[in-house]
Amino acid sequence: MPRSVDRVEGLALGGRAALGSLVGLEVPALLESRPSGDGEGALRLESLPAPVGTRRLAISGGRERFELSYPVSAPEITGASGGLAAAGEAAWVVHAPFDGEAARGLRDRAPALLALGNARALWAEGPSFPTAVRSLRSALGSAPLLWCPRVALPHRIPLLVYLGVDLVDTTEGLLRAADGAFLDPTLGALEPEAARAEHLCDCAGCSGGGADALERHASAAYRRAMRETRTALRAGRLRELVEARLSSEPVLAEMLRYTDRDLGPLLEGRTPVTATATRSYVLAESHRRPEMVRFRARLIERYRPPPSKSVLLLVPCSQRKPYRTSRSHRRFASALEGLAGLERLHTVSVSSPIGLVPRELEDVPPARHYDIPVTGDWSEPERAAVTGALDHLLSSGHYRSVVAHLDPTEYAFLRDRLPAGLEVQWTLVDDRTTSAEALAALRAAVERSLAPAGPVPGGPLAVVREELAEVAAVQFGRPAAERLFVPPLRLAGRPWFQRLTDGRTDLATLREERGLFHLTIAGARRLLPDPPLAIEVDPTLPLTGDLFVPGVRSAAPEIRAGDSVVLLRDGDLAGVGEAVLPGPLMTELRHGLAVRVRHRAHASTDTALTEGGSSTERGPVV
Ligand SMILES: [Zn+2]
């Protein structure tokens, strides 16, 4: 059975795999050098007798076993380039840095297991470790299982798994335990006396005592750490667990920094564009999470303020998401009620670590799925996220004036960023944004700013259309959004659940809970001949249900899980759906679901929209 993947986070691929006759292995997994009596179901790692200069190992589970046999070479110790060595049935020992050409050749031989022979030396070097993992994966793809021998300690397991290491062994921890170390999955090394005095652990080793108590405890600590890591991966919270472990050992923070810096695009590509639950962003490291980096980057690369917006209103974010539903934001809205030309007002929230969030993007993940500790102190990177976005909005928008409904002390760092040529009004004297005086000042300032502009020619709905086009630009890129929004175009629906139609047929829907458009066949047809997020399907396979990996001929590398993708067959539109895997994994893996197909194209007629009802109501043309 080839590898199947049902959970992706960071470079981690959770699912099942096979090593020879060892089938149905749940990965990531622990290889136990010395499983104790309660190690039922564990994978054992054994050293077998071998001639001088050769190492023989066996990974066994139940009655089945998978053997490795390879020459022991100096690079295992020195970390120098050692290349690739066959180690038995579909297994290879790799020493980084390796010859990329040779590694690509190895890819065709479909290895099941790669052991990074000098993983320990690379780890000691720091940045070399994530770099080696990246080169390995880029040359050999995601299908082979990756084992990094003698690197894992219980508290390191979350980070190793986040980096895409599938197999970790207990060797290093058992050696340390033999030297008297008490390994704690949360704190790293801990004084054995303190742990004993408090009866910290109730594993068999700790409660039974004996000469090998610390080693038995180490085995239990590894198992606990692996269970915790798998649980976090299953819950989509592996990154949080990685961050939670950083204080156990400084090298983890270093390694995450190198990973975010050097593997950032790879991590971002693996991160879904959709979100289902609120996540906490507590540490400085949280600010570098891929979904936050992506939101900030797409705002600058893809987004422009709707052209009819002539007054920029900056407000503080709210703890409640989306912001517009919060008490403070509802009070701002009430204070402005009835003002003429309000559709020209562009409400933009200032927040950390996301930067700036224009009102029409409040549902785009992760804008409605983050929670932060509020301190009123802005670190330099937090300020940079805001000022970078503000510079972009000011340079690409058509604002004539700015109203800053912000605490003038806390947000003093924005003063210099507002150009002298724009009329800028600060409406607050302190941090009370919803006092009667504050709301009156807000109304007066906005009214004064809106006065010279006059109404938008197409009315408020024309502005809604502009706003929706910006959501599409952030999602699909600007050229595709422009094609989707070519007239004729009608809006049907209500605020925060919009349907785009061409007057007869639905083109796309936007629900606030998802924050991104779903395309229909007619909508995707507007994106031809060169649609974004396209997948070429095998023309010999009938597209009757969902699309599985073997049916994917090629997939755009820009596809992220959750993306609305366009299925093509020989260049013709075949269907639309939602990506389950990132584009590159659709061709790197050989097994598993690739796309949940929502609509299939038929020769003459398109399938009806199955979600949100049919579009019998004809919305206004805008
Ligand atoms: Zn214990």
PDB file of N, CA and C in Angstrom, residues 239 260 268 281 283-303 351-357 361 364-367 370 381-390 392-393 474:
ATOM      1  N   ARG A 239       1.317  23.419  14.884  1.00  0.00           N
ATOM      2  CA  ARG A 239       2.166  24.609  15.034  1.00  0.00           C
ATOM      3  C   ARG A 239       2.070  25.173  16.453  1.00  0.00           C
ATOM      4  N   ASP A 260      11.061  28.943   9.434  1.00  0.00           N
ATOM      5  CA  ASP A 260      10.174  29.997   8.925  1.00  0.00           C
ATOM      6  C   ASP A 260      10.884  30.840   7.865  1.00  0.00           C
ATOM      7  N   GLU A 268       3.928  27.766   3.706  1.00  0.00           N
ATOM      8  CA  GLU A 268       2.727  28.514   3.307  1.00  0.00           C
ATOM      9  C   GLU A 268       1.931  27.711   2.281  1.00  0.00           C
ATOM     10  N   TYR A 281      -2.655  33.347  18.950  1.00  0.00           N
ATOM     11  CA  TYR A 281      -1.353  33.815  18.468  1.00  0.00           C
ATOM     12  C   TYR A 281      -0.705  34.568  19.611  1.00  0.00           C
ATOM     13  N   LEU A 283       2.883  34.045  21.009  1.00  0.00           N
ATOM     14  CA  LEU A 283       4.308  34.350  21.012  1.00  0.00           C
ATOM     15  C   LEU A 283       4.704  35.128  19.760  1.00  0.00           C
ATOM     16  N   ALA A 284       5.893  35.707  19.801  1.00  0.00           N
ATOM     17  CA  ALA A 284       6.399  36.383  18.601  1.00  0.00           C
ATOM     18  C   ALA A 284       6.450  35.393  17.446  1.00  0.00           C
ATOM     19  N   GLU A 285       6.729  34.116  17.742  1.00  0.00           N
ATOM     20  CA  GLU A 285       6.794  33.083  16.696  1.00  0.00           C
ATOM     21  C   GLU A 285       5.425  32.872  16.039  1.00  0.00           C
ATOM     22  N   SER A 286       4.347  33.119  16.792  1.00  0.00           N
ATOM     23  CA  SER A 286       3.013  32.943  16.214  1.00  0.00           C
ATOM     24  C   SER A 286       2.789  33.922  15.078  1.00  0.00           C
ATOM     25  N   HIS A 287       3.428  35.085  15.189  1.00  0.00           N
ATOM     26  CA  HIS A 287       3.221  36.117  14.169  1.00  0.00           C
ATOM     27  C   HIS A 287       3.795  35.697  12.826  1.00  0.00           C
ATOM     28  N   ARG A 288       4.695  34.718  12.881  1.00  0.00           N
ATOM     29  CA  ARG A 288       5.306  34.246  11.629  1.00  0.00           C
ATOM     30  C   ARG A 288       4.567  33.050  11.047  1.00  0.00           C
ATOM     31  N   ARG A 289       3.447  32.671  11.642  1.00  0.00           N
ATOM     32  CA  ARG A 289       2.733  31.499  11.116  1.00  0.00           C
ATOM     33  C   ARG A 289       2.356  31.730   9.656  1.00  0.00           C
ATOM     34  N   PRO A 290       2.388  30.647   8.882  1.00  0.00           N
ATOM     35  CA  PRO A 290       2.218  30.802   7.428  1.00  0.00           C
ATOM     36  C   PRO A 290       0.927  31.505   7.018  1.00  0.00           C
ATOM     37  N   GLU A 291      -0.185  31.238   7.715  1.00  0.00           N
ATOM     38  CA  GLU A 291      -1.453  31.854   7.284  1.00  0.00           C
ATOM     39  C   GLU A 291      -1.444  33.354   7.522  1.00  0.00           C
ATOM     40  N   MET A 292      -0.717  33.797   8.564  1.00  0.00           N
ATOM     41  CA  MET A 292      -0.610  35.239   8.821  1.00  0.00           C
ATOM     42  C   MET A 292       0.293  35.898   7.778  1.00  0.00           C
ATOM     43  N   VAL A 293       1.403  35.228   7.503  1.00  0.00           N
ATOM     44  CA  VAL A 293       2.321  35.749   6.488  1.00  0.00           C
ATOM     45  C   VAL A 293       1.585  35.874   5.156  1.00  0.00           C
ATOM     46  N   ARG A 294       0.775  34.865   4.830  1.00  0.00           N
ATOM     47  CA  ARG A 294       0.047  34.874   3.556  1.00  0.00           C
ATOM     48  C   ARG A 294      -0.969  36.012   3.506  1.00  0.00           C
ATOM     49  N   PHE A 295      -1.726  36.212   4.588  1.00  0.00           N
ATOM     50  CA  PHE A 295      -2.727  37.279   4.569  1.00  0.00           C
ATOM     51  C   PHE A 295      -2.049  38.626   4.316  1.00  0.00           C
ATOM     52  N   ARG A 296      -0.963  38.855   5.045  1.00  0.00           N
ATOM     53  CA  ARG A 296      -0.271  40.145   4.896  1.00  0.00           C
ATOM     54  C   ARG A 296       0.303  40.288   3.482  1.00  0.00           C
ATOM     55  N   ALA A 297       0.847  39.194   2.946  1.00  0.00           N
ATOM     56  CA  ALA A 297       1.458  39.267   1.613  1.00  0.00           C
ATOM     57  C   ALA A 297       0.391  39.462   0.536  1.00  0.00           C
ATOM     58  N   ARG A 298      -0.715  38.728   0.641  1.00  0.00           N
ATOM     59  CA  ARG A 298      -1.745  38.847  -0.398  1.00  0.00           C
ATOM     60  C   ARG A 298      -2.398  40.224  -0.375  1.00  0.00           C
ATOM     61  N   LEU A 299      -2.510  40.821   0.812  1.00  0.00           N
ATOM     62  CA  LEU A 299      -3.084  42.169   0.880  1.00  0.00           C
ATOM     63  C   LEU A 299      -2.243  43.114   0.030  1.00  0.00           C
ATOM     64  N   ILE A 300      -0.948  42.985   0.133  1.00  0.00           N
ATOM     65  CA  ILE A 300      -0.061  43.895  -0.595  1.00  0.00           C
ATOM     66  C   ILE A 300       0.072  43.496  -2.065  1.00  0.00           C
ATOM     67  N   GLU A 301       0.125  42.196  -2.336  1.00  0.00           N
ATOM     68  CA  GLU A 301       0.363  41.756  -3.719  1.00  0.00           C
ATOM     69  C   GLU A 301      -0.911  41.753  -4.566  1.00  0.00           C
ATOM     70  N   ARG A 302      -2.053  41.470  -3.946  1.00  0.00           N
ATOM     71  CA  ARG A 302      -3.256  41.233  -4.758  1.00  0.00           C
ATOM     72  C   ARG A 302      -4.378  42.240  -4.543  1.00  0.00           C
ATOM     73  N   TYR A 303      -4.387  42.896  -3.406  1.00  0.00           N
ATOM     74  CA  TYR A 303      -5.542  43.703  -3.022  1.00  0.00           C
ATOM     75  C   TYR A 303      -5.327  45.175  -3.355  1.00  0.00           C
ATOM     76  N   SER A 351      -4.775  45.796  13.417  1.00  0.00           N
ATOM     77  CA  SER A 351      -4.670  44.690  14.358  1.00  0.00           C
ATOM     78  C   SER A 351      -3.308  44.019  14.280  1.00  0.00           C
ATOM     79  N   SER A 352      -3.014  43.273  15.307  1.00  0.00           N
ATOM     80  CA  SER A 352      -1.786  42.472  15.331  1.00  0.00           C
ATOM     81  C   SER A 352      -2.190  41.024  15.498  1.00  0.00           C
ATOM     82  N   PRO A 353      -1.506  40.077  14.902  1.00  0.00           N
ATOM     83  CA  PRO A 353      -0.355  40.263  14.010  1.00  0.00           C
ATOM     84  C   PRO A 353      -0.751  40.349  12.546  1.00  0.00           C
ATOM     85  N   ILE A 354      -2.023  40.597  12.274  1.00  0.00           N
ATOM     86  CA  ILE A 354      -2.493  40.485  10.886  1.00  0.00           C
ATOM     87  C   ILE A 354      -2.226  41.760  10.089  1.00  0.00           C
ATOM     88  N   GLY A 355      -2.060  42.889  10.778  1.00  0.00           N
ATOM     89  CA  GLY A 355      -1.768  44.139  10.073  1.00  0.00           C
ATOM     90  C   GLY A 355      -3.019  44.966   9.901  1.00  0.00           C
ATOM     91  N   LEU A 356      -3.454  45.149   8.656  1.00  0.00           N
ATOM     92  CA  LEU A 356      -4.685  45.877   8.371  1.00  0.00           C
ATOM     93  C   LEU A 356      -5.699  44.933   7.739  1.00  0.00           C
ATOM     94  N   VAL A 357      -6.965  45.074   8.170  1.00  0.00           N
ATOM     95  CA  VAL A 357      -8.027  44.252   7.589  1.00  0.00           C
ATOM     96  C   VAL A 357      -9.147  45.164   7.085  1.00  0.00           C
ATOM     97  N   LEU A 361     -12.719  42.223   3.754  1.00  0.00           N
ATOM     98  CA  LEU A 361     -11.893  41.017   3.904  1.00  0.00           C
ATOM     99  C   LEU A 361     -12.000  40.408   5.308  1.00  0.00           C
ATOM    100  N   VAL A 364     -12.116  36.673   5.282  1.00  0.00           N
ATOM    101  CA  VAL A 364     -11.059  35.916   4.607  1.00  0.00           C
ATOM    102  C   VAL A 364     -10.115  35.345   5.674  1.00  0.00           C
ATOM    103  N   PRO A 365      -9.954  34.024   5.707  1.00  0.00           N
ATOM    104  CA  PRO A 365      -9.094  33.442   6.748  1.00  0.00           C
ATOM    105  C   PRO A 365      -7.677  33.996   6.691  1.00  0.00           C
ATOM    106  N   PRO A 366      -7.030  34.204   7.820  1.00  0.00           N
ATOM    107  CA  PRO A 366      -7.493  33.942   9.197  1.00  0.00           C
ATOM    108  C   PRO A 366      -8.108  35.156   9.888  1.00  0.00           C
ATOM    109  N   ALA A 367      -8.680  36.121   9.101  1.00  0.00           N
ATOM    110  CA  ALA A 367      -9.112  37.381   9.719  1.00  0.00           C
ATOM    111  C   ALA A 367     -10.229  37.189  10.752  1.00  0.00           C
ATOM    112  N   TYR A 370      -8.656  34.454  14.653  1.00  0.00           N
ATOM    113  CA  TYR A 370      -7.459  34.596  15.478  1.00  0.00           C
ATOM    114  C   TYR A 370      -7.782  35.301  16.788  1.00  0.00           C
ATOM    115  N   PRO A 381       8.037  44.285  14.633  1.00  0.00           N
ATOM    116  CA  PRO A 381       7.411  43.543  13.528  1.00  0.00           C
ATOM    117  C   PRO A 381       5.904  43.793  13.421  1.00  0.00           C
ATOM    118  N   GLU A 382       5.232  43.980  14.561  1.00  0.00           N
ATOM    119  CA  GLU A 382       3.795  44.260  14.518  1.00  0.00           C
ATOM    120  C   GLU A 382       3.539  45.619  13.849  1.00  0.00           C
ATOM    121  N   ARG A 383       4.356  46.581  14.220  1.00  0.00           N
ATOM    122  CA  ARG A 383       4.214  47.914  13.591  1.00  0.00           C
ATOM    123  C   ARG A 383       4.490  47.828  12.096  1.00  0.00           C
ATOM    124  N   ALA A 384       5.507  47.055  11.747  1.00  0.00           N
ATOM    125  CA  ALA A 384       5.870  46.951  10.335  1.00  0.00           C
ATOM    126  C   ALA A 384       4.728  46.327   9.525  1.00  0.00           C
ATOM    127  N   ALA A 385       4.016  45.362  10.132  1.00  0.00           N
ATOM    128  CA  ALA A 385       2.893  44.735   9.424  1.00  0.00           C
ATOM    129  C   ALA A 385       1.816  45.781   9.127  1.00  0.00           C
ATOM    130  N   VAL A 386       1.584  46.665  10.085  1.00  0.00           N
ATOM    131  CA  VAL A 386       0.551  47.691   9.906  1.00  0.00           C
ATOM    132  C   VAL A 386       1.017  48.758   8.918  1.00  0.00           C
ATOM    133  N   THR A 387       2.229  49.253   9.118  1.00  0.00           N
ATOM    134  CA  THR A 387       2.670  50.369   8.273  1.00  0.00           C
ATOM    135  C   THR A 387       2.893  49.921   6.829  1.00  0.00           C
ATOM    136  N   GLY A 388       3.354  48.685   6.652  1.00  0.00           N
ATOM    137  CA  GLY A 388       3.521  48.177   5.288  1.00  0.00           C
ATOM    138  C   GLY A 388       2.186  48.118   4.560  1.00  0.00           C
ATOM    139  N   ALA A 389       1.161  47.639   5.261  1.00  0.00           N
ATOM    140  CA  ALA A 389      -0.170  47.544   4.651  1.00  0.00           C
ATOM    141  C   ALA A 389      -0.745  48.942   4.409  1.00  0.00           C
ATOM    142  N   LEU A 390      -0.490  49.850   5.357  1.00  0.00           N
ATOM    143  CA  LEU A 390      -1.027  51.212   5.212  1.00  0.00           C
ATOM    144  C   LEU A 390      -0.395  51.909   4.006  1.00  0.00           C
ATOM    145  N   HIS A 392       0.656  50.528   1.390  1.00  0.00           N
ATOM    146  CA  HIS A 392       0.058  49.947   0.178  1.00  0.00           C
ATOM    147  C   HIS A 392      -1.340  50.511  -0.075  1.00  0.00           C
ATOM    148  N   LEU A 393      -2.153  50.585   0.955  1.00  0.00           N
ATOM    149  CA  LEU A 393      -3.515  51.105   0.782  1.00  0.00           C
ATOM    150  C   LEU A 393      -3.491  52.550   0.298  1.00  0.00           C
ATOM    151  N   VAL A 474      -8.042  38.751  -4.015  1.00  0.00           N
ATOM    152  CA  VAL A 474      -7.206  38.150  -2.973  1.00  0.00           C
ATOM    153  C   VAL A 474      -7.193  36.624  -3.128  1.00  0.00           C
TER     154      VAL A 474
END
